[in-house]
Amino acid sequence: MSKKQSIMVERETFEKNEKTYFSYFIKGQVRGKDVKVAIVPPDKGGYTVLDIVFGDAMKAELKITPFEIKGENGNVITGNTYAVFTKDESGEVYECAVKPYRNSDKALLNMLAR
């Protein structure tokens, strides 16, 4: 079995109302089809944190953390949490939680993360 390749989150600029913003996404291939997964921070203030994490770079690595929660009725809920992170020259880690933008982005991200 080959070692799992890291998933990179990219960003690109777009303009809206004469202001420049970044959009965040993951490019990949699922069953030979090119896909683009939109990624957003969990709240509006997270865009400032993402700017800090990315710094001057246009790519950062995605961190996937599996979780499992047992409900009172015995049901087990499993899934993943996601974060984008970078390291600076001194080894300091900068990290920001992210989530898929739409349900379809969540499905594609799960396929890419396998």
PDB file of N, CA and C in Angstrom, residues 34-72:
ATOM      1  N   ASP A  34     -11.866  15.524 -12.610  1.00  0.00           N
ATOM      2  CA  ASP A  34     -11.313  16.643 -11.865  1.00  0.00           C
ATOM      3  C   ASP A  34     -12.407  17.277 -11.016  1.00  0.00           C
ATOM      4  N   VAL A  35     -12.101  17.517  -9.735  1.00  0.00           N
ATOM      5  CA  VAL A  35     -13.062  18.131  -8.827  1.00  0.00           C
ATOM      6  C   VAL A  35     -12.400  19.301  -8.105  1.00  0.00           C
ATOM      7  N   LYS A  36     -13.235  20.230  -7.651  1.00  0.00           N
ATOM      8  CA  LYS A  36     -12.773  21.394  -6.889  1.00  0.00           C
ATOM      9  C   LYS A  36     -13.711  21.532  -5.693  1.00  0.00           C
ATOM     10  N   VAL A  37     -13.167  21.378  -4.489  1.00  0.00           N
ATOM     11  CA  VAL A  37     -13.937  21.394  -3.253  1.00  0.00           C
ATOM     12  C   VAL A  37     -13.779  22.752  -2.581  1.00  0.00           C
ATOM     13  N   ALA A  38     -14.885  23.455  -2.374  1.00  0.00           N
ATOM     14  CA  ALA A  38     -14.844  24.759  -1.704  1.00  0.00           C
ATOM     15  C   ALA A  38     -14.712  24.553  -0.196  1.00  0.00           C
ATOM     16  N   ILE A  39     -13.820  25.316   0.419  1.00  0.00           N
ATOM     17  CA  ILE A  39     -13.534  25.244   1.855  1.00  0.00           C
ATOM     18  C   ILE A  39     -13.759  26.627   2.452  1.00  0.00           C
ATOM     19  N   VAL A  40     -14.361  26.667   3.642  1.00  0.00           N
ATOM     20  CA  VAL A  40     -14.607  27.938   4.335  1.00  0.00           C
ATOM     21  C   VAL A  40     -14.258  27.782   5.811  1.00  0.00           C
ATOM     22  N   PRO A  41     -13.989  28.890   6.507  1.00  0.00           N
ATOM     23  CA  PRO A  41     -13.808  28.808   7.960  1.00  0.00           C
ATOM     24  C   PRO A  41     -15.166  28.597   8.625  1.00  0.00           C
ATOM     25  N   PRO A  42     -15.193  28.143   9.875  1.00  0.00           N
ATOM     26  CA  PRO A  42     -16.469  27.876  10.543  1.00  0.00           C
ATOM     27  C   PRO A  42     -17.294  29.134  10.830  1.00  0.00           C
ATOM     28  N   ASP A  43     -16.672  30.298  10.850  1.00  0.00           N
ATOM     29  CA  ASP A  43     -17.402  31.551  11.047  1.00  0.00           C
ATOM     30  C   ASP A  43     -16.725  32.663  10.256  1.00  0.00           C
ATOM     31  N   LYS A  44     -17.408  33.785  10.121  1.00  0.00           N
ATOM     32  CA  LYS A  44     -16.912  34.880   9.283  1.00  0.00           C
ATOM     33  C   LYS A  44     -15.540  35.407   9.735  1.00  0.00           C
ATOM     34  N   GLY A  45     -15.296  35.446  11.042  1.00  0.00           N
ATOM     35  CA  GLY A  45     -14.011  35.919  11.555  1.00  0.00           C
ATOM     36  C   GLY A  45     -12.851  35.011  11.184  1.00  0.00           C
ATOM     37  N   GLY A  46     -13.148  33.805  10.768  1.00  0.00           N
ATOM     38  CA  GLY A  46     -12.107  32.854  10.400  1.00  0.00           C
ATOM     39  C   GLY A  46     -11.312  33.251   9.173  1.00  0.00           C
ATOM     40  N   TYR A  47     -11.856  34.132   8.334  1.00  0.00           N
ATOM     41  CA  TYR A  47     -11.108  34.563   7.153  1.00  0.00           C
ATOM     42  C   TYR A  47      -9.844  35.326   7.544  1.00  0.00           C
ATOM     43  N   THR A  48      -9.892  36.088   8.616  1.00  0.00           N
ATOM     44  CA  THR A  48      -8.697  36.779   9.107  1.00  0.00           C
ATOM     45  C   THR A  48      -7.666  35.754   9.574  1.00  0.00           C
ATOM     46  N   VAL A  49      -8.133  34.715  10.269  1.00  0.00           N
ATOM     47  CA  VAL A  49      -7.230  33.664  10.738  1.00  0.00           C
ATOM     48  C   VAL A  49      -6.616  32.935   9.538  1.00  0.00           C
ATOM     49  N   LEU A  50      -7.419  32.644   8.512  1.00  0.00           N
ATOM     50  CA  LEU A  50      -6.880  31.985   7.317  1.00  0.00           C
ATOM     51  C   LEU A  50      -5.812  32.849   6.644  1.00  0.00           C
ATOM     52  N   ASP A  51      -6.024  34.156   6.595  1.00  0.00           N
ATOM     53  CA  ASP A  51      -5.006  35.058   6.022  1.00  0.00           C
ATOM     54  C   ASP A  51      -3.695  34.937   6.780  1.00  0.00           C
ATOM     55  N   ILE A  52      -3.767  34.824   8.102  1.00  0.00           N
ATOM     56  CA  ILE A  52      -2.562  34.683   8.928  1.00  0.00           C
ATOM     57  C   ILE A  52      -1.903  33.327   8.672  1.00  0.00           C
ATOM     58  N   VAL A  53      -2.705  32.274   8.621  1.00  0.00           N
ATOM     59  CA  VAL A  53      -2.166  30.930   8.395  1.00  0.00           C
ATOM     60  C   VAL A  53      -1.447  30.855   7.052  1.00  0.00           C
ATOM     61  N   PHE A  54      -2.061  31.372   6.001  1.00  0.00           N
ATOM     62  CA  PHE A  54      -1.462  31.309   4.671  1.00  0.00           C
ATOM     63  C   PHE A  54      -0.280  32.262   4.530  1.00  0.00           C
ATOM     64  N   GLY A  55      -0.297  33.395   5.218  1.00  0.00           N
ATOM     65  CA  GLY A  55       0.771  34.380   5.065  1.00  0.00           C
ATOM     66  C   GLY A  55       0.847  34.832   3.625  1.00  0.00           C
ATOM     67  N   ASP A  56       2.028  34.726   3.024  1.00  0.00           N
ATOM     68  CA  ASP A  56       2.211  35.095   1.615  1.00  0.00           C
ATOM     69  C   ASP A  56       2.020  33.906   0.682  1.00  0.00           C
ATOM     70  N   ALA A  57       1.838  32.714   1.225  1.00  0.00           N
ATOM     71  CA  ALA A  57       1.723  31.499   0.411  1.00  0.00           C
ATOM     72  C   ALA A  57       0.330  31.401  -0.209  1.00  0.00           C
ATOM     73  N   MET A  58       0.227  30.633  -1.270  1.00  0.00           N
ATOM     74  CA  MET A  58      -1.061  30.389  -1.918  1.00  0.00           C
ATOM     75  C   MET A  58      -1.537  28.959  -1.685  1.00  0.00           C
ATOM     76  N   LYS A  59      -0.751  28.164  -0.918  1.00  0.00           N
ATOM     77  CA  LYS A  59      -1.123  26.786  -0.585  1.00  0.00           C
ATOM     78  C   LYS A  59      -0.781  26.509   0.868  1.00  0.00           C
ATOM     79  N   ALA A  60      -1.602  25.657   1.492  1.00  0.00           N
ATOM     80  CA  ALA A  60      -1.340  25.190   2.850  1.00  0.00           C
ATOM     81  C   ALA A  60      -1.855  23.760   2.943  1.00  0.00           C
ATOM     82  N   GLU A  61      -1.344  23.018   3.916  1.00  0.00           N
ATOM     83  CA  GLU A  61      -1.713  21.614   4.035  1.00  0.00           C
ATOM     84  C   GLU A  61      -2.997  21.442   4.845  1.00  0.00           C
ATOM     85  N   LEU A  62      -3.809  20.446   4.442  1.00  0.00           N
ATOM     86  CA  LEU A  62      -5.040  20.123   5.153  1.00  0.00           C
ATOM     87  C   LEU A  62      -4.744  19.060   6.199  1.00  0.00           C
ATOM     88  N   LYS A  63      -5.227  19.286   7.424  1.00  0.00           N
ATOM     89  CA  LYS A  63      -5.095  18.326   8.521  1.00  0.00           C
ATOM     90  C   LYS A  63      -6.475  17.704   8.738  1.00  0.00           C
ATOM     91  N   ILE A  64      -6.535  16.373   8.692  1.00  0.00           N
ATOM     92  CA  ILE A  64      -7.795  15.656   8.875  1.00  0.00           C
ATOM     93  C   ILE A  64      -7.716  14.892  10.190  1.00  0.00           C
ATOM     94  N   THR A  65      -8.680  15.145  11.088  1.00  0.00           N
ATOM     95  CA  THR A  65      -8.715  14.480  12.387  1.00  0.00           C
ATOM     96  C   THR A  65     -10.033  13.715  12.525  1.00  0.00           C
ATOM     97  N   PRO A  66      -9.966  12.375  12.568  1.00  0.00           N
ATOM     98  CA  PRO A  66     -11.203  11.600  12.748  1.00  0.00           C
ATOM     99  C   PRO A  66     -11.751  11.764  14.161  1.00  0.00           C
ATOM    100  N   PHE A  67     -13.094  11.651  14.295  1.00  0.00           N
ATOM    101  CA  PHE A  67     -13.705  11.691  15.620  1.00  0.00           C
ATOM    102  C   PHE A  67     -14.814  10.645  15.707  1.00  0.00           C
ATOM    103  N   GLU A  68     -15.164  10.314  16.936  1.00  0.00           N
ATOM    104  CA  GLU A  68     -16.243   9.369  17.210  1.00  0.00           C
ATOM    105  C   GLU A  68     -16.959   9.824  18.473  1.00  0.00           C
ATOM    106  N   ILE A  69     -18.279   9.959  18.392  1.00  0.00           N
ATOM    107  CA  ILE A  69     -19.081  10.400  19.535  1.00  0.00           C
ATOM    108  C   ILE A  69     -20.175   9.373  19.775  1.00  0.00           C
ATOM    109  N   LYS A  70     -20.312   8.958  21.039  1.00  0.00           N
ATOM    110  CA  LYS A  70     -21.394   8.040  21.402  1.00  0.00           C
ATOM    111  C   LYS A  70     -22.537   8.846  21.988  1.00  0.00           C
ATOM    112  N   GLY A  71     -23.733   8.646  21.426  1.00  0.00           N
ATOM    113  CA  GLY A  71     -24.914   9.321  21.927  1.00  0.00           C
ATOM    114  C   GLY A  71     -25.505   8.581  23.111  1.00  0.00           C
ATOM    115  N   GLU A  72     -26.457   9.235  23.778  1.00  0.00           N
ATOM    116  CA  GLU A  72     -27.108   8.626  24.941  1.00  0.00           C
ATOM    117  C   GLU A  72     -27.842   7.338  24.576  1.00  0.00           C
TER     118      GLU A  72
END
